[in-house]
XYZ file of N, CA and C in Angstrom:
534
model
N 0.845 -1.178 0.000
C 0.000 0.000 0.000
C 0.890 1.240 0.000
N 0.910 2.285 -1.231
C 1.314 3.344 -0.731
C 0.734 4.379 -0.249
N -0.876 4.242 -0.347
C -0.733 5.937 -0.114
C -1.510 5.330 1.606
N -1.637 6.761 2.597
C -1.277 6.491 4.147
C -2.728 5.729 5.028
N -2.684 4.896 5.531
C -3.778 3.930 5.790
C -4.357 4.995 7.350
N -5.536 4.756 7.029
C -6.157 5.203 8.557
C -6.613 4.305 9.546
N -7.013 4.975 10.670
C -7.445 4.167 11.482
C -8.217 2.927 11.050
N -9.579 3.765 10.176
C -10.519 2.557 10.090
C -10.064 1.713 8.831
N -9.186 1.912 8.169
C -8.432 0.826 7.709
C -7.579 -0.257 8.657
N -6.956 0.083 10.084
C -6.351 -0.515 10.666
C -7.631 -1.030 11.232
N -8.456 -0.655 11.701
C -9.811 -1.399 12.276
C -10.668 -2.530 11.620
N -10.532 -2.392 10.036
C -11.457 -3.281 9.273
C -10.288 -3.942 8.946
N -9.075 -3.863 8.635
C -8.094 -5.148 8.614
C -8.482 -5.686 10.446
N -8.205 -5.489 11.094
C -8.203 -6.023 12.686
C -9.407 -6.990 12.530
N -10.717 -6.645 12.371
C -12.186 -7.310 12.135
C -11.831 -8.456 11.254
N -11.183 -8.748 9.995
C -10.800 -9.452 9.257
C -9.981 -10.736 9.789
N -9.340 -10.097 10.365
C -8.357 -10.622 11.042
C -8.476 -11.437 12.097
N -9.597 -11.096 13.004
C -10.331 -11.466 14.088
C -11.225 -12.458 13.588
N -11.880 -12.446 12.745
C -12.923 -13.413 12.005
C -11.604 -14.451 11.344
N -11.113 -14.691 10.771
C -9.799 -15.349 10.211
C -9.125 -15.797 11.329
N -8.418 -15.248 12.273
C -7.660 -15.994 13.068
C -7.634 -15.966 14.539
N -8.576 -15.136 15.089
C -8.798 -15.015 16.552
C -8.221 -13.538 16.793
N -8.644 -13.731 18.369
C -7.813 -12.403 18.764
C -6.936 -12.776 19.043
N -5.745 -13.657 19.266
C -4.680 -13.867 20.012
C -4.163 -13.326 18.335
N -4.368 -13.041 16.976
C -3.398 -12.505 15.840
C -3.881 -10.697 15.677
N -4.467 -10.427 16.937
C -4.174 -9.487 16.739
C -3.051 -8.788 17.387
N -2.278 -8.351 16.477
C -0.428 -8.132 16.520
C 0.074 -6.824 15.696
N 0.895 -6.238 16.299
C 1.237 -5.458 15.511
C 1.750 -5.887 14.270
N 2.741 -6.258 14.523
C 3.718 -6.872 13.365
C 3.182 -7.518 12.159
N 2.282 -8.350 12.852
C 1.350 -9.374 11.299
C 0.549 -8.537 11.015
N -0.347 -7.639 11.678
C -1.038 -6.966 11.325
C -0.443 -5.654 9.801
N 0.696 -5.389 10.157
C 1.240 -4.569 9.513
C 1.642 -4.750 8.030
N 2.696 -6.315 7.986
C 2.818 -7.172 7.343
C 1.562 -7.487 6.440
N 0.389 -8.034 7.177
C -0.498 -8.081 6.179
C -1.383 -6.723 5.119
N -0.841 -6.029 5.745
C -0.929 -4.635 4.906
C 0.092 -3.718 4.420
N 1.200 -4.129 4.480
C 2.138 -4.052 3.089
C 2.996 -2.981 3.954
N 2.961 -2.876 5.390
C 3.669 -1.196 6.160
C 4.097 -2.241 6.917
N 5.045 -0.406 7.936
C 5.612 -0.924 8.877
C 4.801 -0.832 10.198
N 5.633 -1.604 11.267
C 4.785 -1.366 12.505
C 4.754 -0.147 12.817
N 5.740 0.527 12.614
C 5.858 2.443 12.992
C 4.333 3.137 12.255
N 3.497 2.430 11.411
C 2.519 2.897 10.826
C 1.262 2.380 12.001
N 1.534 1.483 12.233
C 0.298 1.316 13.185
C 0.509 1.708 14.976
N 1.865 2.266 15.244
C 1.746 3.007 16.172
C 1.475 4.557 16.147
N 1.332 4.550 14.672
C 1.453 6.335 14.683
C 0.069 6.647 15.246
N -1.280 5.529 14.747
C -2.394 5.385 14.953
C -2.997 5.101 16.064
N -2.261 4.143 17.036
C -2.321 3.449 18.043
C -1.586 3.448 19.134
N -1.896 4.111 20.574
C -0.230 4.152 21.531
C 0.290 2.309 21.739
N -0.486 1.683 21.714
C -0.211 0.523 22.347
C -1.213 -0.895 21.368
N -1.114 -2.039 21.706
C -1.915 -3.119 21.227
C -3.446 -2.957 22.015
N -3.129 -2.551 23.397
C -4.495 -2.734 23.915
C -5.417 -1.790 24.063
N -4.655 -0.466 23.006
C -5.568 0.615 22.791
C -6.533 0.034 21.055
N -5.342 -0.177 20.571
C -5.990 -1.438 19.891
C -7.354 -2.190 19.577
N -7.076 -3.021 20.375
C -8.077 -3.975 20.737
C -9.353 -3.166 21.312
N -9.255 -2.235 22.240
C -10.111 -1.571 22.745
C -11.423 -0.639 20.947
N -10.347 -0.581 20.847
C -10.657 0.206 19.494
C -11.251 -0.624 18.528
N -10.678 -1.714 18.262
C -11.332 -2.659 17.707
C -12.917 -3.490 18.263
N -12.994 -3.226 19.896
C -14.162 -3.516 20.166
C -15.358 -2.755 19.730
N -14.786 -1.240 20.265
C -15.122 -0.649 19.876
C -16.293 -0.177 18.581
N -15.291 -0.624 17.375
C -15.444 -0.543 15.921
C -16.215 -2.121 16.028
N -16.366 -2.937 16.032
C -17.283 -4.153 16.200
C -18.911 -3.563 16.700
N -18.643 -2.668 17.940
C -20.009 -2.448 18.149
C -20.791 -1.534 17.359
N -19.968 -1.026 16.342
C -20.837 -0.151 15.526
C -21.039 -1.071 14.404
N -20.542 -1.930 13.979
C -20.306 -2.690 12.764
C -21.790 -3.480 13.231
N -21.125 -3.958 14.055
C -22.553 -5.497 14.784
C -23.873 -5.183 15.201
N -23.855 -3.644 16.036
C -25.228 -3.392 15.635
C -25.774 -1.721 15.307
N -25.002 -1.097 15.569
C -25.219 0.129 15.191
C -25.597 0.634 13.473
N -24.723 -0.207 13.185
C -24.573 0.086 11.796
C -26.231 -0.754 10.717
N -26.399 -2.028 11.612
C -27.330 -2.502 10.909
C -28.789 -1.924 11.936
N -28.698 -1.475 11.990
C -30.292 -0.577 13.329
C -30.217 0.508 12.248
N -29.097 1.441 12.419
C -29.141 2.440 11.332
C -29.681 2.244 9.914
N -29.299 1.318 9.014
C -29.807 0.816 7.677
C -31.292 -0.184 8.133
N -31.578 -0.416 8.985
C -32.882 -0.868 9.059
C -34.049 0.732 9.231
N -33.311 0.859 9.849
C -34.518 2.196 10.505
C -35.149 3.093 8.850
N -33.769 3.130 8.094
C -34.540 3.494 6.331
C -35.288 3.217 6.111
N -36.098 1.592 5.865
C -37.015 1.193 5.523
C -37.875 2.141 5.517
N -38.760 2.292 4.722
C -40.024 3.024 4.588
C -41.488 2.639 5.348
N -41.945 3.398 6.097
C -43.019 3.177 6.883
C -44.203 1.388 6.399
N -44.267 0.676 6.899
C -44.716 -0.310 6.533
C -43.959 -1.214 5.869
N -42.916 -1.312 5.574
C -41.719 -2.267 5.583
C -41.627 -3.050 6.740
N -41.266 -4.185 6.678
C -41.096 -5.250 7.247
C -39.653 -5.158 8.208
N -38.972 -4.328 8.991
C -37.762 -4.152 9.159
C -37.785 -5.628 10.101
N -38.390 -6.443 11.275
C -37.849 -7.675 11.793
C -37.935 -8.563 10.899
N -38.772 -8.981 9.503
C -38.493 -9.375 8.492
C -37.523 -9.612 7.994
N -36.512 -8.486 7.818
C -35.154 -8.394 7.022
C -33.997 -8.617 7.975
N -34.164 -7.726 8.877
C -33.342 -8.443 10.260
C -33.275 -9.559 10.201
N -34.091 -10.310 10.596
C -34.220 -12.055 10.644
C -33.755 -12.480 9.717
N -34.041 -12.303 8.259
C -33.521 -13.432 6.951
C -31.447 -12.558 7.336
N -31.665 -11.479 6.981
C -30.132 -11.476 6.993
C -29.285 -12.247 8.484
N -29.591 -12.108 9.296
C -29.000 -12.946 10.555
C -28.912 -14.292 10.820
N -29.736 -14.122 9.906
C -29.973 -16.520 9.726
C -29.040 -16.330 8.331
N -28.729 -15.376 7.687
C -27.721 -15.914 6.074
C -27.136 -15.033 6.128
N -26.265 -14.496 7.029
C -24.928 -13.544 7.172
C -23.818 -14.946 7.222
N -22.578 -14.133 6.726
C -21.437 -15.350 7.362
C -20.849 -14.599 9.163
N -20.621 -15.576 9.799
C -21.049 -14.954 11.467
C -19.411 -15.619 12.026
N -18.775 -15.657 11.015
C -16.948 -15.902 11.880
C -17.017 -14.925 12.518
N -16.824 -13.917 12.598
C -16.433 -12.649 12.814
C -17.568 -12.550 14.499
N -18.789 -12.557 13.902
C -19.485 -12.934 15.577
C -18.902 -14.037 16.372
N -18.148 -15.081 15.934
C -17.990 -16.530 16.858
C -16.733 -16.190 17.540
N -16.139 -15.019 16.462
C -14.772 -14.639 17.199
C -14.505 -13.755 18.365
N -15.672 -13.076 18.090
C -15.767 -12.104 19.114
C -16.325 -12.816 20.289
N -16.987 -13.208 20.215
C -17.659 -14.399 21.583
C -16.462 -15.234 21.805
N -15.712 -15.676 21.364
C -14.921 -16.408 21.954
C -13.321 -15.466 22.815
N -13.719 -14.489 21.896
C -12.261 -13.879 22.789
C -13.490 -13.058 24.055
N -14.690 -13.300 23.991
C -15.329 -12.612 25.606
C -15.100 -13.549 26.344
N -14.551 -14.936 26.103
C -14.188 -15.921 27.211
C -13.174 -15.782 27.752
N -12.293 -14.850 27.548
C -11.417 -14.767 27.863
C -10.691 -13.328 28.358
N -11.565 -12.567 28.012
C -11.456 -10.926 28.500
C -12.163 -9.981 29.073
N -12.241 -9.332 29.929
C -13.673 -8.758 30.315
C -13.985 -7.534 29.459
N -13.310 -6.892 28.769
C -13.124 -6.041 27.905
C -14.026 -6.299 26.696
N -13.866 -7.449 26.139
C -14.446 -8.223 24.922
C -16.076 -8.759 25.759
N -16.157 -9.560 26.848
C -16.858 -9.711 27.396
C -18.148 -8.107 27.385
N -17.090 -7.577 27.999
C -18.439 -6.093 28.275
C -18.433 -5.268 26.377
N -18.073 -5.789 25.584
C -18.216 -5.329 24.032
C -20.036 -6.182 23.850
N -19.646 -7.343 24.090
C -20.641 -8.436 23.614
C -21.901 -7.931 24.353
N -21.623 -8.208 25.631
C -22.866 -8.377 26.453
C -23.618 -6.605 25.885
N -22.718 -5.407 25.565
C -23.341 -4.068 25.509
C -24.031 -4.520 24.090
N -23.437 -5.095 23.236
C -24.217 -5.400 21.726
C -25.398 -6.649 22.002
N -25.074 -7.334 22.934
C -26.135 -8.169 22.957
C -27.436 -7.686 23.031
N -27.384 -6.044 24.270
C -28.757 -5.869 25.197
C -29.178 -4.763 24.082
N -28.596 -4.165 22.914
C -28.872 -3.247 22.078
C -29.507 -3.761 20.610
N -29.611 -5.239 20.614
C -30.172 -6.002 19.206
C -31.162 -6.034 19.750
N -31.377 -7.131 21.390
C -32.460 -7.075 22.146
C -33.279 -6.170 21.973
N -32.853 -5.096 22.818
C -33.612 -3.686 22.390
C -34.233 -3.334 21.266
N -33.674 -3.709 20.441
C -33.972 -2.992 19.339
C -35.108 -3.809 18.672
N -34.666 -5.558 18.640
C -35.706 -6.540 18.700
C -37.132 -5.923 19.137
N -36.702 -6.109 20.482
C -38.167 -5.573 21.477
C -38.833 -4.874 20.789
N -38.264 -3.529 20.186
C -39.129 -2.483 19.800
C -39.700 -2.570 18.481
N -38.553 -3.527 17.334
C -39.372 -3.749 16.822
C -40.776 -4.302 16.855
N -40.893 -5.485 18.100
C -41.907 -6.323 18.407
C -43.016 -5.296 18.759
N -42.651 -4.277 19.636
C -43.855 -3.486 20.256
C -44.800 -2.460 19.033
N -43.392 -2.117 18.068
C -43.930 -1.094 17.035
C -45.436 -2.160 16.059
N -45.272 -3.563 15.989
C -45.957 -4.551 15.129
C -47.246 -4.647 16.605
N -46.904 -4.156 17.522
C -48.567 -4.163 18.447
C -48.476 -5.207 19.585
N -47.466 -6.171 20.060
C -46.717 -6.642 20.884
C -46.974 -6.340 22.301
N -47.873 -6.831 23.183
C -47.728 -5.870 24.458
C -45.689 -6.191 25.199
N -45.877 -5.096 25.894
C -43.939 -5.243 26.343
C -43.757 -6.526 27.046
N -44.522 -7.014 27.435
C -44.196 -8.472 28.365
C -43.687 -9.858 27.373
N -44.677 -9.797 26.265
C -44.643 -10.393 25.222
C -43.313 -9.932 24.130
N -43.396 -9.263 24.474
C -42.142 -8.274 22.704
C -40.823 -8.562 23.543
N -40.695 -8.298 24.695
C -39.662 -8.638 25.367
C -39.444 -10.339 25.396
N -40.228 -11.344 25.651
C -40.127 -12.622 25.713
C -39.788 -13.113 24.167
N -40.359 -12.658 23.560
C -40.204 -12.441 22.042
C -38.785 -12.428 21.312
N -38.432 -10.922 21.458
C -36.995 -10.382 21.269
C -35.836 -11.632 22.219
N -36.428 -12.155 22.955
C -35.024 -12.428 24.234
C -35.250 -14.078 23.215
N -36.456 -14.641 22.680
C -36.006 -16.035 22.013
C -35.902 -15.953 20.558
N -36.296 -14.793 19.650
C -35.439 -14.159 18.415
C -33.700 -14.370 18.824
N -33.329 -13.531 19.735
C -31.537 -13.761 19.968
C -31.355 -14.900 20.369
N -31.586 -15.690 21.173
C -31.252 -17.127 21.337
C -31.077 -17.539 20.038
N -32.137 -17.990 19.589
C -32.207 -18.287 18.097
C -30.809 -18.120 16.920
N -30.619 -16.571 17.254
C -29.479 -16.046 16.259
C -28.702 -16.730 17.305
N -28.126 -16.506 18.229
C -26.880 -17.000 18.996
C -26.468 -18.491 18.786
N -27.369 -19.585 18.877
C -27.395 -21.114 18.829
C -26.937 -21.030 17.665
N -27.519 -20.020 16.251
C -26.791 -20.578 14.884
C -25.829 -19.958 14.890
N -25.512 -18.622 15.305
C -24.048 -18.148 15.401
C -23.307 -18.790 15.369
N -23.399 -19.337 16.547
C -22.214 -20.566 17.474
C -22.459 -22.292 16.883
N -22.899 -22.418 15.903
C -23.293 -23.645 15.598
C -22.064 -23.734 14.301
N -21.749 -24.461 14.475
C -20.426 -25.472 13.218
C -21.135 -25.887 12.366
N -22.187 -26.450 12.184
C -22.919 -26.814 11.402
C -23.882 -26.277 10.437
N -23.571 -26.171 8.918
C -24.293 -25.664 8.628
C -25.939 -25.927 8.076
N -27.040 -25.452 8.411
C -28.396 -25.966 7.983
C -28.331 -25.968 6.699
N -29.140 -27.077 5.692
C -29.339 -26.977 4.602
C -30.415 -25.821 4.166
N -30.478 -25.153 3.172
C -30.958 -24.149 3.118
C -32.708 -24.277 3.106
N -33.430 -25.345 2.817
C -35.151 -25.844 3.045
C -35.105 -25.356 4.244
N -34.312 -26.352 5.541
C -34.069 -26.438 6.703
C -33.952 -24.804 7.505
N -33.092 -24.203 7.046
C -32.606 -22.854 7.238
C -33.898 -21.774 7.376
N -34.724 -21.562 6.213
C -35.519 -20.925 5.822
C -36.888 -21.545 6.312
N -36.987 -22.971 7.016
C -38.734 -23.229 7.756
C -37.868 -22.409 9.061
N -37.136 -22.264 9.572
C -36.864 -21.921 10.804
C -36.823 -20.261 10.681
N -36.596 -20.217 9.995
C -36.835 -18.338 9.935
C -38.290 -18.059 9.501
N -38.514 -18.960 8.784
C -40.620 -18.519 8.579
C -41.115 -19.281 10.035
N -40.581 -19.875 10.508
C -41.538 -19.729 11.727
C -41.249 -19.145 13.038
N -39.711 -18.350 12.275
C -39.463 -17.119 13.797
C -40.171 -16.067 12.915
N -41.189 -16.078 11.749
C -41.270 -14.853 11.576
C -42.910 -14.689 11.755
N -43.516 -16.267 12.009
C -45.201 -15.901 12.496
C -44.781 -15.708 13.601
N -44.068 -16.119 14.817
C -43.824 -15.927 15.765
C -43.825 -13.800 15.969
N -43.059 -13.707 14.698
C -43.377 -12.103 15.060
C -44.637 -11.525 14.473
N -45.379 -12.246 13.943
C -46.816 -11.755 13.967
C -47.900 -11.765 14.515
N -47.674 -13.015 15.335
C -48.725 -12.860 16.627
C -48.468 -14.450 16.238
């Protein structure tokens, strides 16, 4: 690379990187290496690795749910937004989620990334549920077995055949119609 890389270039290589090889490769050196600089380039950006990482959680929580709440909320009035939520979350590729859950086993840092993105899909779940007429007792019980749902396939090795894939999302999606 010649011309000068920024942060959120060092951030979306890191995400890459994290989905590909864990957090234990996130490194200066390989990191750098795999983008054609020196390490003096990713400290100019960064005081340390674990400002780093912090940064990289960071940038995950906007990626994981900020970013897709934001492009849902477009939809046009009477659009289906838990509709689209749902099919994309059952047919996203989710390394990148399994990685991040797995380095929260091991950090409280990563840990408090997850659990803050967990209670903000929730949320957001919920409200979709309440905006479709949901009383909150229900939209909440609702939203909390919608994420289970995503989490079990997150974390699942296995992949569903796609018939298989798609009865399970049409029937998390009468589930969101009453």
């Amino acid at each position: 690379m010649t011309e000068q890389l920024s942060v959120k270039d060092w951030l979306d290589q890191g995400l890459k990187t994290l989905a590909r090889r864990g957090f234990t490769a996130l490194k200066a050196e390989p990191l750098a290496k795999a983008m054609g600089v020196s390490r003096g380039s990713f400290y100019w950006h960064f005081a340390d690795i674990g400002a780093y990482r912090a940064a990289i959680l960071t940038h995950w929580r906007e990626v994981a749910a900020e970013q897709v709440i934001a492009e849902l909320e477009t939809i046009p009035e009477g659009g289906d937004a838990l509709a689209l939520l749902l099919r994309r979350a059952f047919s996203a590729r989710l390394a990148l989620e399994r990685a991040v859950r797995s380095w929260a086993t091991a950090d409280a840092a990563a840990r408090a990334a997850v659990l803050e993105v967990d209670q903000r899909r929730i949320g957001y779940i919920e409200s979709l549920l309440r905006q479709a007429g949901f009383p909150h007792d229900v939209a909440r019980g609702r939203a909390q077995i919608f994420y289970w749902a995503f989490i079990g396939y997150a974390l699942s090795e296995q992949a569903l055949p796609k018939p298989r894939q798609q009865a399970a999302i049409d029937e998390l999606l009468r589930m969101a119609r009453r």
